[in-house]
GROMACS .gro file of C-alpha atoms in nm:
model
  476
    1UNK     CA    1 -10.123 -19.437   0.997
    2UNK     CA    2 -10.366 -19.257   1.228
    3UNK     CA    3 -10.511 -19.510   1.475
    4UNK     CA    4 -10.764 -19.290   1.665
    5UNK     CA    5 -11.134 -19.235   1.604
    6UNK     CA    6 -11.238 -19.105   1.264
    7UNK     CA    7 -11.355 -18.752   1.204
    8UNK     CA    8 -11.709 -18.879   1.133
    9UNK     CA    9 -11.727 -19.060   1.468
   10UNK     CA   10 -11.604 -18.757   1.660
   11UNK     CA   11 -11.846 -18.524   1.477
   12UNK     CA   12 -12.143 -18.754   1.555
   13UNK     CA   13 -12.050 -18.756   1.926
   14UNK     CA   14 -12.022 -18.376   1.923
   15UNK     CA   15 -12.373 -18.335   1.779
   16UNK     CA   16 -12.522 -18.569   2.037
   17UNK     CA   17 -12.352 -18.374   2.319
   18UNK     CA   18 -12.490 -18.042   2.191
   19UNK     CA   19 -12.840 -18.191   2.176
   20UNK     CA   20 -12.817 -18.309   2.536
   21UNK     CA   21 -12.699 -17.963   2.649
   22UNK     CA   22 -12.997 -17.796   2.480
   23UNK     CA   23 -13.244 -18.030   2.648
   24UNK     CA   24 -13.090 -17.957   2.991
   25UNK     CA   25 -13.106 -17.581   2.929
   26UNK     CA   26 -13.479 -17.599   2.835
   27UNK     CA   27 -13.557 -17.789   3.155
   28UNK     CA   28 -13.369 -17.534   3.369
   29UNK     CA   29 -13.553 -17.240   3.212
   30UNK     CA   30 -13.888 -17.410   3.259
   31UNK     CA   31 -13.815 -17.480   3.625
   32UNK     CA   32 -13.710 -17.121   3.696
   33UNK     CA   33 -14.022 -16.984   3.528
   34UNK     CA   34 -14.238 -17.213   3.737
   35UNK     CA   35 -14.075 -17.097   4.066
   36UNK     CA   36 -14.118 -16.729   3.980
   37UNK     CA   37 -14.480 -16.782   3.882
   38UNK     CA   38 -14.562 -16.953   4.210
   39UNK     CA   39 -14.398 -16.671   4.409
   40UNK     CA   40 -14.589 -16.400   4.223
   41UNK     CA   41 -14.917 -16.586   4.264
   42UNK     CA   42 -14.858 -16.615   4.640
   43UNK     CA   43 -14.800 -16.238   4.673
   44UNK     CA   44 -15.112 -16.151   4.475
   45UNK     CA   45 -15.341 -16.388   4.669
   46UNK     CA   46 -15.210 -16.285   5.015
   47UNK     CA   47 -15.400 -16.007   5.199
   48UNK     CA   48 -15.183 -16.023   5.510
   49UNK     CA   49 -14.835 -15.956   5.387
   50UNK     CA   50 -14.742 -15.625   5.218
   51UNK     CA   51 -14.447 -15.598   4.978
   52UNK     CA   52 -14.259 -15.354   5.204
   53UNK     CA   53 -14.283 -15.600   5.491
   54UNK     CA   54 -14.129 -15.868   5.278
   55UNK     CA   55 -13.819 -15.663   5.186
   56UNK     CA   56 -13.760 -15.437   5.492
   57UNK     CA   57 -13.534 -15.540   5.782
   58UNK     CA   58 -13.734 -15.556   6.109
   59UNK     CA   59 -13.687 -15.229   6.309
   60UNK     CA   60 -13.548 -15.397   6.618
   61UNK     CA   61 -13.292 -15.587   6.417
   62UNK     CA   62 -13.180 -15.272   6.234
   63UNK     CA   63 -13.124 -15.090   6.561
   64UNK     CA   64 -12.914 -15.368   6.701
   65UNK     CA   65 -12.698 -15.381   6.389
   66UNK     CA   66 -12.627 -15.005   6.402
   67UNK     CA   67 -12.522 -15.019   6.767
   68UNK     CA   68 -12.287 -15.310   6.707
   69UNK     CA   69 -12.130 -15.145   6.401
   70UNK     CA   70 -12.056 -14.819   6.585
   71UNK     CA   71 -11.900 -15.002   6.875
   72UNK     CA   72 -11.679 -15.206   6.646
   73UNK     CA   73 -11.558 -14.896   6.460
   74UNK     CA   74 -11.462 -14.713   6.777
   75UNK     CA   75 -11.290 -15.010   6.943
   76UNK     CA   76 -11.124 -15.178   6.647
   77UNK     CA   77 -11.055 -14.883   6.413
   78UNK     CA   78 -11.004 -14.574   6.633
   79UNK     CA   79 -10.833 -14.387   6.352
   80UNK     CA   80 -11.119 -14.419   6.103
   81UNK     CA   81 -11.487 -14.342   6.057
   82UNK     CA   82 -11.688 -14.193   6.345
   83UNK     CA   83 -11.389 -14.196   6.583
   84UNK     CA   84 -11.196 -13.953   6.363
   85UNK     CA   85 -11.501 -13.734   6.313
   86UNK     CA   86 -11.555 -13.712   6.689
   87UNK     CA   87 -11.194 -13.613   6.742
   88UNK     CA   88 -11.220 -13.339   6.480
   89UNK     CA   89 -11.533 -13.202   6.645
   90UNK     CA   90 -11.358 -13.187   6.979
   91UNK     CA   91 -11.060 -13.007   6.829
   92UNK     CA   92 -11.283 -12.749   6.665
   93UNK     CA   93 -11.505 -12.694   6.971
   94UNK     CA   94 -11.586 -12.329   7.036
   95UNK     CA   95 -11.374 -12.193   7.324
   96UNK     CA   96 -11.573 -12.085   7.629
   97UNK     CA   97 -11.445 -11.765   7.792
   98UNK     CA   98 -11.563 -11.656   8.137
   99UNK     CA   99 -11.549 -11.277   8.176
  100UNK     CA  100 -11.576 -11.148   8.531
  101UNK     CA  101 -11.665 -10.781   8.572
  102UNK     CA  102 -11.527 -10.718   8.920
  103UNK     CA  103 -11.746 -10.596   9.209
  104UNK     CA  104 -12.107 -10.483   9.148
  105UNK     CA  105 -12.421 -10.390   9.340
  106UNK     CA  106 -12.343 -10.273   9.691
  107UNK     CA  107 -11.974 -10.359   9.633
  108UNK     CA  108 -11.846 -10.066   9.429
  109UNK     CA  109 -11.476 -10.136   9.452
  110UNK     CA  110 -11.244  -9.836   9.451
  111UNK     CA  111 -11.366  -9.492   9.351
  112UNK     CA  112 -11.260  -9.133   9.294
  113UNK     CA  113 -11.538  -8.877   9.325
  114UNK     CA  114 -11.838  -9.008   9.136
  115UNK     CA  115 -11.627  -9.246   8.927
  116UNK     CA  116 -11.676  -9.597   9.065
  117UNK     CA  117 -11.473  -9.902   8.969
  118UNK     CA  118 -11.767 -10.143   8.929
  119UNK     CA  119 -11.913  -9.936   8.645
  120UNK     CA  120 -11.589  -9.921   8.446
  121UNK     CA  121 -11.534 -10.293   8.497
  122UNK     CA  122 -11.879 -10.375   8.362
  123UNK     CA  123 -11.842 -10.142   8.066
  124UNK     CA  124 -11.508 -10.296   7.959
  125UNK     CA  125 -11.639 -10.648   8.021
  126UNK     CA  126 -11.939 -10.582   7.797
  127UNK     CA  127 -11.713 -10.462   7.516
  128UNK     CA  128 -11.496 -10.771   7.555
  129UNK     CA  129 -11.804 -10.992   7.540
  130UNK     CA  130 -11.928 -10.825   7.224
  131UNK     CA  131 -11.593 -10.852   7.045
  132UNK     CA  132 -11.544 -11.216   7.148
  133UNK     CA  133 -11.889 -11.323   7.037
  134UNK     CA  134 -11.842 -11.153   6.701
  135UNK     CA  135 -11.522 -11.356   6.665
  136UNK     CA  136 -11.708 -11.681   6.731
  137UNK     CA  137 -11.631 -11.741   7.098
  138UNK     CA  138 -11.884 -11.846   7.359
  139UNK     CA  139 -11.885 -11.601   7.650
  140UNK     CA  140 -12.018 -11.649   8.001
  141UNK     CA  141 -12.046 -11.334   8.215
  142UNK     CA  142 -12.028 -11.325   8.593
  143UNK     CA  143 -12.270 -11.034   8.577
  144UNK     CA  144 -12.429 -10.834   8.296
  145UNK     CA  145 -12.571 -10.551   8.507
  146UNK     CA  146 -12.516 -10.375   8.839
  147UNK     CA  147 -12.573 -10.662   9.080
  148UNK     CA  148 -12.366 -10.812   9.358
  149UNK     CA  149 -12.230 -11.161   9.290
  150UNK     CA  150 -12.024 -11.331   9.559
  151UNK     CA  151 -11.677 -11.437   9.449
  152UNK     CA  152 -11.761 -11.796   9.544
  153UNK     CA  153 -12.057 -11.789   9.307
  154UNK     CA  154 -11.845 -11.645   9.027
  155UNK     CA  155 -11.596 -11.930   9.060
  156UNK     CA  156 -11.871 -12.188   9.093
  157UNK     CA  157 -12.036 -12.061   8.776
  158UNK     CA  158 -11.710 -12.071   8.580
  159UNK     CA  159 -11.629 -12.423   8.697
  160UNK     CA  160 -11.978 -12.556   8.633
  161UNK     CA  161 -11.987 -12.420   8.278
  162UNK     CA  162 -11.647 -12.579   8.203
  163UNK     CA  163 -11.507 -12.249   8.082
  164UNK     CA  164 -11.170 -12.275   7.908
  165UNK     CA  165 -11.026 -11.955   8.059
  166UNK     CA  166 -11.126 -11.700   8.325
  167UNK     CA  167 -11.047 -11.328   8.308
  168UNK     CA  168 -11.141 -11.087   8.585
  169UNK     CA  169 -11.146 -10.713   8.505
  170UNK     CA  170 -11.067 -10.453   8.774
  171UNK     CA  171 -10.929 -10.104   8.836
  172UNK     CA  172 -10.646 -10.011   9.070
  173UNK     CA  173 -10.590  -9.743   9.333
  174UNK     CA  174 -10.293  -9.596   9.517
  175UNK     CA  175 -10.240  -9.327   9.779
  176UNK     CA  176  -9.954  -9.206   9.561
  177UNK     CA  177 -10.146  -9.017   9.294
  178UNK     CA  178  -9.867  -9.030   9.038
  179UNK     CA  179  -9.866  -9.409   9.020
  180UNK     CA  180 -10.013  -9.541   8.696
  181UNK     CA  181 -10.005  -9.834   8.460
  182UNK     CA  182 -10.154 -10.177   8.415
  183UNK     CA  183 -10.098 -10.492   8.621
  184UNK     CA  184 -10.198 -10.852   8.554
  185UNK     CA  185 -10.208 -11.117   8.826
  186UNK     CA  186 -10.221 -11.497   8.825
  187UNK     CA  187 -10.170 -11.785   9.065
  188UNK     CA  188  -9.812 -11.895   9.016
  189UNK     CA  189  -9.837 -12.177   9.269
  190UNK     CA  190 -10.047 -12.389   9.030
  191UNK     CA  191  -9.824 -12.528   8.758
  192UNK     CA  192 -10.101 -12.746   8.612
  193UNK     CA  193 -10.294 -12.454   8.462
  194UNK     CA  194 -10.153 -12.234   8.188
  195UNK     CA  195 -10.237 -11.915   8.378
  196UNK     CA  196  -9.895 -11.758   8.333
  197UNK     CA  197  -9.914 -11.760   7.955
  198UNK     CA  198 -10.269 -11.624   7.965
  199UNK     CA  199 -10.160 -11.342   8.197
  200UNK     CA  200  -9.858 -11.259   7.978
  201UNK     CA  201 -10.075 -11.242   7.668
  202UNK     CA  202 -10.343 -11.023   7.826
  203UNK     CA  203 -10.077 -10.788   7.960
  204UNK     CA  204  -9.873 -10.777   7.639
  205UNK     CA  205 -10.160 -10.724   7.399
  206UNK     CA  206 -10.346 -10.473   7.618
  207UNK     CA  207 -10.031 -10.267   7.657
  208UNK     CA  208  -9.977 -10.272   7.281
  209UNK     CA  209 -10.338 -10.176   7.214
  210UNK     CA  210 -10.350  -9.890   7.463
  211UNK     CA  211  -9.991  -9.773   7.503
  212UNK     CA  212 -10.036  -9.811   7.880
  213UNK     CA  213  -9.738  -9.866   8.107
  214UNK     CA  214  -9.698 -10.243   8.153
  215UNK     CA  215  -9.610 -10.249   8.522
  216UNK     CA  216  -9.571 -10.618   8.600
  217UNK     CA  217  -9.717 -10.962   8.547
  218UNK     CA  218  -9.736 -11.104   8.896
  219UNK     CA  219  -9.759 -11.468   8.992
  220UNK     CA  220  -9.825 -11.404   9.360
  221UNK     CA  221 -10.197 -11.337   9.326
  222UNK     CA  222 -10.384 -11.415   9.646
  223UNK     CA  223 -10.730 -11.377   9.496
  224UNK     CA  224 -11.008 -11.630   9.531
  225UNK     CA  225 -11.110 -11.598   9.167
  226UNK     CA  226 -10.762 -11.680   9.034
  227UNK     CA  227 -10.682 -11.947   9.290
  228UNK     CA  228 -11.007 -12.147   9.300
  229UNK     CA  229 -11.097 -12.168   8.933
  230UNK     CA  230 -11.025 -12.496   8.757
  231UNK     CA  231 -10.919 -12.333   8.431
  232UNK     CA  232 -10.633 -12.089   8.349
  233UNK     CA  233 -10.721 -11.758   8.511
  234UNK     CA  234 -10.587 -11.406   8.545
  235UNK     CA  235 -10.697 -11.073   8.688
  236UNK     CA  236 -10.620 -10.748   8.505
  237UNK     CA  237 -10.605 -10.408   8.675
  238UNK     CA  238 -10.646 -10.194   8.366
  239UNK     CA  239 -10.537  -9.869   8.534
  240UNK     CA  240 -10.533  -9.649   8.845
  241UNK     CA  241 -10.844  -9.446   8.924
  242UNK     CA  242 -10.627  -9.253   9.168
  243UNK     CA  243 -10.418  -9.116   8.879
  244UNK     CA  244 -10.591  -8.811   8.727
  245UNK     CA  245 -10.466  -8.858   8.372
  246UNK     CA  246 -10.526  -9.229   8.371
  247UNK     CA  247 -10.872  -9.189   8.524
  248UNK     CA  248 -10.971  -8.954   8.242
  249UNK     CA  249 -10.873  -9.220   7.989
  250UNK     CA  250 -11.042  -9.505   8.174
  251UNK     CA  251 -11.385  -9.340   8.163
  252UNK     CA  252 -11.366  -9.265   7.791
  253UNK     CA  253 -11.540  -9.496   7.545
  254UNK     CA  254 -11.248  -9.479   7.303
  255UNK     CA  255 -10.995  -9.596   7.561
  256UNK     CA  256 -11.225  -9.870   7.689
  257UNK     CA  257 -11.253  -9.995   7.331
  258UNK     CA  258 -10.873 -10.015   7.316
  259UNK     CA  259 -10.861 -10.202   7.647
  260UNK     CA  260 -11.122 -10.449   7.528
  261UNK     CA  261 -10.942 -10.498   7.195
  262UNK     CA  262 -10.617 -10.575   7.374
  263UNK     CA  263 -10.779 -10.827   7.608
  264UNK     CA  264 -10.955 -10.994   7.314
  265UNK     CA  265 -10.633 -11.012   7.111
  266UNK     CA  266 -10.460 -11.176   7.407
  267UNK     CA  267 -10.740 -11.433   7.421
  268UNK     CA  268 -10.718 -11.489   7.046
  269UNK     CA  269 -10.344 -11.564   7.067
  270UNK     CA  270 -10.405 -11.791   7.364
  271UNK     CA  271 -10.628 -12.017   7.156
  272UNK     CA  272 -10.473 -11.953   6.813
  273UNK     CA  273 -10.103 -11.876   6.860
  274UNK     CA  274  -9.854 -11.788   6.591
  275UNK     CA  275  -9.563 -12.025   6.530
  276UNK     CA  276  -9.200 -11.984   6.628
  277UNK     CA  277  -8.918 -12.227   6.554
  278UNK     CA  278  -8.645 -12.164   6.810
  279UNK     CA  279  -8.307 -12.266   6.666
  280UNK     CA  280  -7.960 -12.283   6.818
  281UNK     CA  281  -7.635 -12.291   6.619
  282UNK     CA  282  -7.272 -12.388   6.691
  283UNK     CA  283  -7.323 -12.634   6.978
  284UNK     CA  284  -7.301 -12.837   7.174
  285UNK     CA  285  -7.126 -12.670   7.463
  286UNK     CA  286  -7.099 -12.854   7.792
  287UNK     CA  287  -7.200 -12.565   8.020
  288UNK     CA  288  -7.407 -12.336   7.801
  289UNK     CA  289  -7.602 -12.598   7.606
  290UNK     CA  290  -7.683 -12.781   7.928
  291UNK     CA  291  -7.829 -12.463   8.075
  292UNK     CA  292  -8.037 -12.403   7.761
  293UNK     CA  293  -8.165 -12.760   7.773
  294UNK     CA  294  -8.259 -12.724   8.142
  295UNK     CA  295  -8.475 -12.421   8.064
  296UNK     CA  296  -8.639 -12.582   7.762
  297UNK     CA  297  -8.716 -12.896   7.962
  298UNK     CA  298  -8.874 -12.696   8.243
  299UNK     CA  299  -9.093 -12.514   7.991
  300UNK     CA  300  -9.168 -12.826   7.786
  301UNK     CA  301  -9.039 -12.656   7.471
  302UNK     CA  302  -8.879 -12.841   7.181
  303UNK     CA  303  -8.620 -12.659   6.972
  304UNK     CA  304  -8.379 -12.729   6.687
  305UNK     CA  305  -8.002 -12.756   6.731
  306UNK     CA  306  -7.769 -12.721   6.430
  307UNK     CA  307  -7.456 -12.897   6.554
  308UNK     CA  308  -7.087 -12.854   6.480
  309UNK     CA  309  -6.913 -13.190   6.431
  310UNK     CA  310  -6.602 -13.099   6.631
  311UNK     CA  311  -6.814 -12.999   6.929
  312UNK     CA  312  -7.018 -13.319   6.907
  313UNK     CA  313  -6.692 -13.513   6.935
  314UNK     CA  314  -6.594 -13.305   7.240
  315UNK     CA  315  -6.929 -13.328   7.418
  316UNK     CA  316  -7.104 -13.645   7.298
  317UNK     CA  317  -7.320 -13.675   7.611
  318UNK     CA  318  -7.469 -13.330   7.554
  319UNK     CA  319  -7.544 -13.421   7.191
  320UNK     CA  320  -7.717 -13.739   7.305
  321UNK     CA  321  -7.913 -13.545   7.565
  322UNK     CA  322  -8.044 -13.310   7.294
  323UNK     CA  323  -8.183 -13.610   7.109
  324UNK     CA  324  -8.314 -13.785   7.421
  325UNK     CA  325  -8.517 -13.479   7.521
  326UNK     CA  326  -8.697 -13.466   7.188
  327UNK     CA  327  -8.526 -13.180   7.009
  328UNK     CA  328  -8.453 -13.179   6.637
  329UNK     CA  329  -8.094 -13.230   6.523
  330UNK     CA  330  -7.953 -13.055   6.217
  331UNK     CA  331  -7.604 -13.021   6.070
  332UNK     CA  332  -7.419 -12.691   6.083
  333UNK     CA  333  -7.068 -12.795   5.979
  334UNK     CA  334  -6.774 -12.998   6.105
  335UNK     CA  335  -6.526 -12.714   6.133
  336UNK     CA  336  -6.633 -12.351   6.153
  337UNK     CA  337  -6.357 -12.236   5.915
  338UNK     CA  338  -6.537 -12.020   5.659
  339UNK     CA  339  -6.237 -11.987   5.427
  340UNK     CA  340  -6.190 -12.361   5.387
  341UNK     CA  341  -6.561 -12.443   5.407
  342UNK     CA  342  -6.661 -12.220   5.116
  343UNK     CA  343  -6.352 -12.272   4.901
  344UNK     CA  344  -6.570 -12.475   4.662
  345UNK     CA  345  -6.888 -12.676   4.650
  346UNK     CA  346  -6.680 -12.992   4.690
  347UNK     CA  347  -6.510 -12.863   5.007
  348UNK     CA  348  -6.849 -12.775   5.155
  349UNK     CA  349  -6.998 -13.116   5.082
  350UNK     CA  350  -6.689 -13.288   5.221
  351UNK     CA  351  -6.713 -13.090   5.547
  352UNK     CA  352  -7.088 -13.157   5.569
  353UNK     CA  353  -7.045 -13.532   5.522
  354UNK     CA  354  -6.778 -13.538   5.792
  355UNK     CA  355  -7.014 -13.364   6.035
  356UNK     CA  356  -7.308 -13.584   5.936
  357UNK     CA  357  -7.109 -13.904   6.002
  358UNK     CA  358  -6.997 -13.779   6.344
  359UNK     CA  359  -7.352 -13.684   6.444
  360UNK     CA  360  -7.483 -14.023   6.331
  361UNK     CA  361  -7.212 -14.218   6.513
  362UNK     CA  362  -7.270 -14.027   6.838
  363UNK     CA  363  -7.648 -13.984   6.838
  364UNK     CA  364  -7.784 -14.239   6.591
  365UNK     CA  365  -7.967 -13.960   6.407
  366UNK     CA  366  -7.954 -13.947   6.029
  367UNK     CA  367  -7.979 -13.569   6.001
  368UNK     CA  368  -8.155 -13.432   5.694
  369UNK     CA  369  -8.182 -13.066   5.796
  370UNK     CA  370  -7.886 -12.830   5.781
  371UNK     CA  371  -7.794 -12.466   5.812
  372UNK     CA  372  -7.512 -12.285   5.635
  373UNK     CA  373  -7.261 -12.120   5.869
  374UNK     CA  374  -7.329 -11.749   5.820
  375UNK     CA  375  -7.651 -11.825   5.635
  376UNK     CA  376  -7.704 -11.959   5.285
  377UNK     CA  377  -7.582 -11.634   5.125
  378UNK     CA  378  -7.290 -11.450   5.279
  379UNK     CA  379  -6.970 -11.275   5.179
  380UNK     CA  380  -6.771 -11.601   5.195
  381UNK     CA  381  -6.990 -11.816   4.970
  382UNK     CA  382  -7.136 -11.567   4.722
  383UNK     CA  383  -6.961 -11.744   4.432
  384UNK     CA  384  -7.047 -12.102   4.528
  385UNK     CA  385  -7.372 -12.093   4.726
  386UNK     CA  386  -7.593 -12.168   4.425
  387UNK     CA  387  -7.387 -12.472   4.333
  388UNK     CA  388  -7.387 -12.592   4.694
  389UNK     CA  389  -7.764 -12.553   4.725
  390UNK     CA  390  -7.818 -12.743   4.401
  391UNK     CA  391  -7.597 -13.032   4.507
  392UNK     CA  392  -7.731 -13.057   4.864
  393UNK     CA  393  -8.089 -13.044   4.739
  394UNK     CA  394  -8.010 -13.315   4.485
  395UNK     CA  395  -7.888 -13.534   4.770
  396UNK     CA  396  -8.213 -13.483   4.959
  397UNK     CA  397  -8.103 -13.240   5.230
  398UNK     CA  398  -8.310 -12.939   5.341
  399UNK     CA  399  -8.159 -12.611   5.458
  400UNK     CA  400  -8.306 -12.339   5.680
  401UNK     CA  401  -8.209 -11.976   5.714
  402UNK     CA  402  -8.388 -11.747   5.962
  403UNK     CA  403  -8.609 -11.438   5.965
  404UNK     CA  404  -8.541 -11.318   6.321
  405UNK     CA  405  -8.237 -11.319   6.547
  406UNK     CA  406  -8.137 -11.224   6.899
  407UNK     CA  407  -7.797 -11.130   6.750
  408UNK     CA  408  -7.605 -11.304   7.026
  409UNK     CA  409  -7.311 -11.371   6.797
  410UNK     CA  410  -7.235 -10.998   6.781
  411UNK     CA  411  -6.946 -10.922   7.014
  412UNK     CA  412  -7.006 -10.677   7.296
  413UNK     CA  413  -7.386 -10.695   7.294
  414UNK     CA  414  -7.540 -10.648   7.637
  415UNK     CA  415  -7.748 -10.946   7.753
  416UNK     CA  416  -8.056 -10.730   7.805
  417UNK     CA  417  -8.034 -10.614   7.444
  418UNK     CA  418  -8.063 -10.970   7.316
  419UNK     CA  419  -8.429 -10.995   7.419
  420UNK     CA  420  -8.507 -10.661   7.255
  421UNK     CA  421  -8.331 -10.779   6.938
  422UNK     CA  422  -8.546 -11.090   6.924
  423UNK     CA  423  -8.872 -10.900   6.971
  424UNK     CA  424  -8.773 -10.630   6.723
  425UNK     CA  425  -8.669 -10.865   6.443
  426UNK     CA  426  -8.978 -11.089   6.453
  427UNK     CA  427  -9.187 -10.798   6.320
  428UNK     CA  428  -9.503 -10.974   6.439
  429UNK     CA  429  -9.479 -11.241   6.168
  430UNK     CA  430  -9.711 -11.542   6.181
  431UNK     CA  431  -9.417 -11.777   6.124
  432UNK     CA  432  -9.077 -11.708   6.272
  433UNK     CA  433  -8.751 -11.902   6.262
  434UNK     CA  434  -8.545 -11.740   6.537
  435UNK     CA  435  -8.166 -11.767   6.540
  436UNK     CA  436  -7.972 -11.804   6.865
  437UNK     CA  437  -7.648 -11.972   6.971
  438UNK     CA  438  -7.637 -12.221   7.257
  439UNK     CA  439  -7.260 -12.177   7.295
  440UNK     CA  440  -7.300 -11.812   7.402
  441UNK     CA  441  -7.315 -11.761   7.778
  442UNK     CA  442  -7.546 -11.459   7.760
  443UNK     CA  443  -7.803 -11.658   7.564
  444UNK     CA  444  -7.857 -11.895   7.854
  445UNK     CA  445  -7.875 -11.596   8.089
  446UNK     CA  446  -8.162 -11.428   7.905
  447UNK     CA  447  -8.346 -11.732   7.765
  448UNK     CA  448  -8.619 -11.726   8.031
  449UNK     CA  449  -8.693 -11.358   7.962
  450UNK     CA  450  -8.677 -11.421   7.588
  451UNK     CA  451  -8.940 -11.696   7.606
  452UNK     CA  452  -9.161 -11.475   7.826
  453UNK     CA  453  -9.148 -11.211   7.552
  454UNK     CA  454  -9.321 -11.442   7.303
  455UNK     CA  455  -9.641 -11.571   7.469
  456UNK     CA  456  -9.826 -11.518   7.141
  457UNK     CA  457  -9.611 -11.788   6.977
  458UNK     CA  458  -9.626 -12.163   7.001
  459UNK     CA  459  -9.271 -12.301   7.004
  460UNK     CA  460  -9.213 -12.597   6.773
  461UNK     CA  461  -8.910 -12.790   6.644
  462UNK     CA  462  -8.825 -12.788   6.275
  463UNK     CA  463  -8.893 -13.093   6.061
  464UNK     CA  464  -8.881 -13.182   5.693
  465UNK     CA  465  -9.251 -13.091   5.670
  466UNK     CA  466  -9.186 -12.728   5.770
  467UNK     CA  467  -9.154 -12.500   5.470
  468UNK     CA  468  -8.803 -12.351   5.480
  469UNK     CA  469  -8.716 -11.983   5.499
  470UNK     CA  470  -8.437 -11.891   5.257
  471UNK     CA  471  -8.237 -11.574   5.215
  472UNK     CA  472  -8.266 -11.607   4.837
  473UNK     CA  473  -8.638 -11.539   4.869
  474UNK     CA  474  -8.689 -11.165   4.868
  475UNK     CA  475  -8.990 -11.181   5.106
  476UNK     CA  476  -8.992 -11.404   5.411
   0.00000   0.00000   0.00000
């Protein structure tokens, strides 16, 4: 038997509750309408308060809020909002180039007959200015006509305008009439400024543009304009007025255009370099790798080392030094036995895993990058390379071949030829992965000269984000 309230009782209570709810709703609506009506009436009757003054934030208050918000964004969220925008603006700021046309006015410089240095300097400087400005640079000139400007004033002007680089244009002279060619000078005693690279670029690119003899880039400049400027600076002697053949070229508009183009290209590479990934295979070696690392450290260059597991076991301290100094570690192999390595895809993977474990145990680096001994396609692996690539890619590893080489693994190559090999094989590419071997004695011998041969490149280490270069691709 059901002992609760009957259906009729519960239905009666429900109806009463609904009636109460309706009465409450009517009262709420009436109250709201009354409040709105009073507010509207007050606005209509008032002749002192305008609608815009009712809704607008007072000007003083708005200003204070904006200032507080900007401060909070910069201090508390430096990687977002206005802080990021400001950083991007700074990065994209237009470079300021100070061009100094040497001599001028009553200071004519050197001369031969009626050909005076100051006039050639000014003509070349004007062409450089025009080409730079057309390329989007800001140019400040020490002089734009035939006036005398003291060297102290030239330097003061460059420093006060916060120029990014300083280039002084001159002509040379010698009592030996057969002497010719181009020289570029910089202050090698100041390691804080990047004057050496600027000088190398101006010399390299001007020589390429003109075909002039590139005599020497000299770091023993004792000039006020290169030693007292706050920015990287160099002085170029574009030729010898004392040399009859060279003098004839220097006064011609066509040759001056070539000189200006070379100087401008050097400036362009200074601010917008190409990219080179310097890579070393087969190490580490106690003596040779250490010498390579010393040079890279002095130059503040980071490279990539593809290591051999056996050598890591022999020279663990050198392997750890490579990592400690910020270079990228990759796997080459454990044992450089091509016959066994490329016997099958399984034998390759087994060798790779052995090398990877050794590198991890010694350095703590979980290497993801690797390079095939002999390159990804060679006469030893032509039947298995595709299978190896498929399996290694499936496991998440990334391999890198190369598109330039100093060819230091070729027996009997003269050390001086290695630099020429590197320059020749780059072919002026925008992106270069250069192959070298840190276990080869000659490589350490010529590394300084090799690096000097590539001032137009910014040296970077490889990473997973760098798009690989593969032999299987027909065009690098």
